[in-house]
PDB file of C-alpha atoms in Angstrom:
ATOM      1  CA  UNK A 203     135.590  75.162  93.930  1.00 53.00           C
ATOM      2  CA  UNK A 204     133.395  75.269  96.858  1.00 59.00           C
ATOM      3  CA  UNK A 205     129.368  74.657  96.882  1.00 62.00           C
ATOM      4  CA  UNK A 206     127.489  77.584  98.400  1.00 60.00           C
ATOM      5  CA  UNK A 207     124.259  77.542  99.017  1.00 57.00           C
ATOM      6  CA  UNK A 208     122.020  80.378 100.180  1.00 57.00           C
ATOM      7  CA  UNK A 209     119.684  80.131 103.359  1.00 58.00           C
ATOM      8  CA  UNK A 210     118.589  81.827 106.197  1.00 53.00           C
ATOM      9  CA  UNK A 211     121.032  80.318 108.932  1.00 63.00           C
ATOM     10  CA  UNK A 212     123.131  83.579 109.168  1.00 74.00           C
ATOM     11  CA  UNK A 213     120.544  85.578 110.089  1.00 79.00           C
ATOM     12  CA  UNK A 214     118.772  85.875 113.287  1.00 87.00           C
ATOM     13  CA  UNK A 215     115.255  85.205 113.760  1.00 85.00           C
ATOM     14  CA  UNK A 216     114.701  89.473 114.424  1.00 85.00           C
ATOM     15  CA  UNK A 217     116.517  89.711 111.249  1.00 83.00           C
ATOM     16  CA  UNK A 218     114.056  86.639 109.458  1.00 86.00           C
ATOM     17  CA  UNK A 219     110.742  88.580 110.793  1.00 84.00           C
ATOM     18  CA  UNK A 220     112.727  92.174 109.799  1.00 81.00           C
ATOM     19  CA  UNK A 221     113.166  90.995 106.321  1.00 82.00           C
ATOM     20  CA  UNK A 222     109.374  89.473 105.993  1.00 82.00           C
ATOM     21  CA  UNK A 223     108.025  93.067 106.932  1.00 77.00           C
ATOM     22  CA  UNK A 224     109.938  94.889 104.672  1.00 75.00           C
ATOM     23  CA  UNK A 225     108.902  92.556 101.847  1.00 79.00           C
ATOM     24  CA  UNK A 226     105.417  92.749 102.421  1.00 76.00           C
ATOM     25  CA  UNK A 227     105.660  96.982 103.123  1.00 74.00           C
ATOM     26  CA  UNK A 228     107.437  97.005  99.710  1.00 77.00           C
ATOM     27  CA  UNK A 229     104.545  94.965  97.917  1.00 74.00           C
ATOM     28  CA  UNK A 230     102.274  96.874  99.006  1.00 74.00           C
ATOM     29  CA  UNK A 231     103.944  99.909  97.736  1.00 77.00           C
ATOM     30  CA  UNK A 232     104.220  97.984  94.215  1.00 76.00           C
ATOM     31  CA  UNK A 233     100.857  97.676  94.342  1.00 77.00           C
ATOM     32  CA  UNK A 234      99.898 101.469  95.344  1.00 86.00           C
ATOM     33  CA  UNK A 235     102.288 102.832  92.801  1.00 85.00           C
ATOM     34  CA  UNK A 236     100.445 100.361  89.627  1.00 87.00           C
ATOM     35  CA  UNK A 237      96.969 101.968  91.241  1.00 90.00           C
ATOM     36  CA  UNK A 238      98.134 105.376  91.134  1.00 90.00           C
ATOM     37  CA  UNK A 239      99.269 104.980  87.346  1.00 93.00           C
ATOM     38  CA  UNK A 240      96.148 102.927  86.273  1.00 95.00           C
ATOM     39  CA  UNK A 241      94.262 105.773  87.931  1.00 93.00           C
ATOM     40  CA  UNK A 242      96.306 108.252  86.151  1.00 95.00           C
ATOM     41  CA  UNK A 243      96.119 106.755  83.054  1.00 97.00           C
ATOM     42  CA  UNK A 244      92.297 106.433  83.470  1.00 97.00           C
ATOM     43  CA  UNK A 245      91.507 110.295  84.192  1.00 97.00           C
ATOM     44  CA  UNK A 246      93.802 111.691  81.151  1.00 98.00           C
ATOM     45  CA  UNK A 247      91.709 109.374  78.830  1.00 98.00           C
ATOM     46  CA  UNK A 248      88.328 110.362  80.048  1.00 98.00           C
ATOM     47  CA  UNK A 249      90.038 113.848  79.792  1.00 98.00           C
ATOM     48  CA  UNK A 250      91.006 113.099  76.219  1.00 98.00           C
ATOM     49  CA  UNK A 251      87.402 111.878  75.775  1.00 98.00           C
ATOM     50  CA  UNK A 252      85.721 114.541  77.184  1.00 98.00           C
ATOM     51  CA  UNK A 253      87.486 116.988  74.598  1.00 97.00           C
ATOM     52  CA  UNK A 254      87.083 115.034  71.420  1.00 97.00           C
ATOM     53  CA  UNK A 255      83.431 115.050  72.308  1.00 97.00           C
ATOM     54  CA  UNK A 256      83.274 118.628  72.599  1.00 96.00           C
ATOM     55  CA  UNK A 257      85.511 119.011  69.386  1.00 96.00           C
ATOM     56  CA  UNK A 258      83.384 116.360  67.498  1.00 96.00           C
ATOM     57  CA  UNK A 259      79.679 118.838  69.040  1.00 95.00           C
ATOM     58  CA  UNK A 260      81.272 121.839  67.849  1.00 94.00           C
ATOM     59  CA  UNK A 261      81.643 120.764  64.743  1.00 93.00           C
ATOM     60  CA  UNK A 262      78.723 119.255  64.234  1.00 92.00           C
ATOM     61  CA  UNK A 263      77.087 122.120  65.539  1.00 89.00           C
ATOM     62  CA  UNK A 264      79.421 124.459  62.722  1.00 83.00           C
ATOM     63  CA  UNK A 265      77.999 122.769  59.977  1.00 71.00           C
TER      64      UNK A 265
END
C-alpha cells in the first residue's frame, strides 16, 4: 500500500487563488443564509407575540 498525501502541488496557482474565492463567496453565503433564518425566526415570534397580546387584551377586556 502506497502513502498519499493531499496538497496543493497539482493545482496551479489560478486554480489555488480560484479555490480561495470560492471558499470565501461560499462563507459568506453561510453566513447570509443563518441571518436570513435568525431574522425569520425573529419576526414570526414578535408576530406570535403581538397576537397573544391582543388575545390576552381581549380577554381581559371580556371579563
Amino acid at each position: 500500500m502506497s502513502k498519499r498525501t493531499f496538497s496543493n502541488s497539482g493545482i496551479s496557482a489560478a486554480g489555488r487563488e480560484a479555490n480561495k474565492h470560492f471558499k470565501t463567496t461560499e462563507a459568506a453565503k453561510a453566513l447570509t443564509d443563518n441571518e436570513k433564518a435568525q431574522e425569520t425566526f425573529h419576526k414570526n415570534r414578535e408576530r406570535l407575540k403581538a397576537e397573544r397580546l391582543a388575545r390576552d387584551a381581549a380577554k381581559a377586556k371580556g371579563k
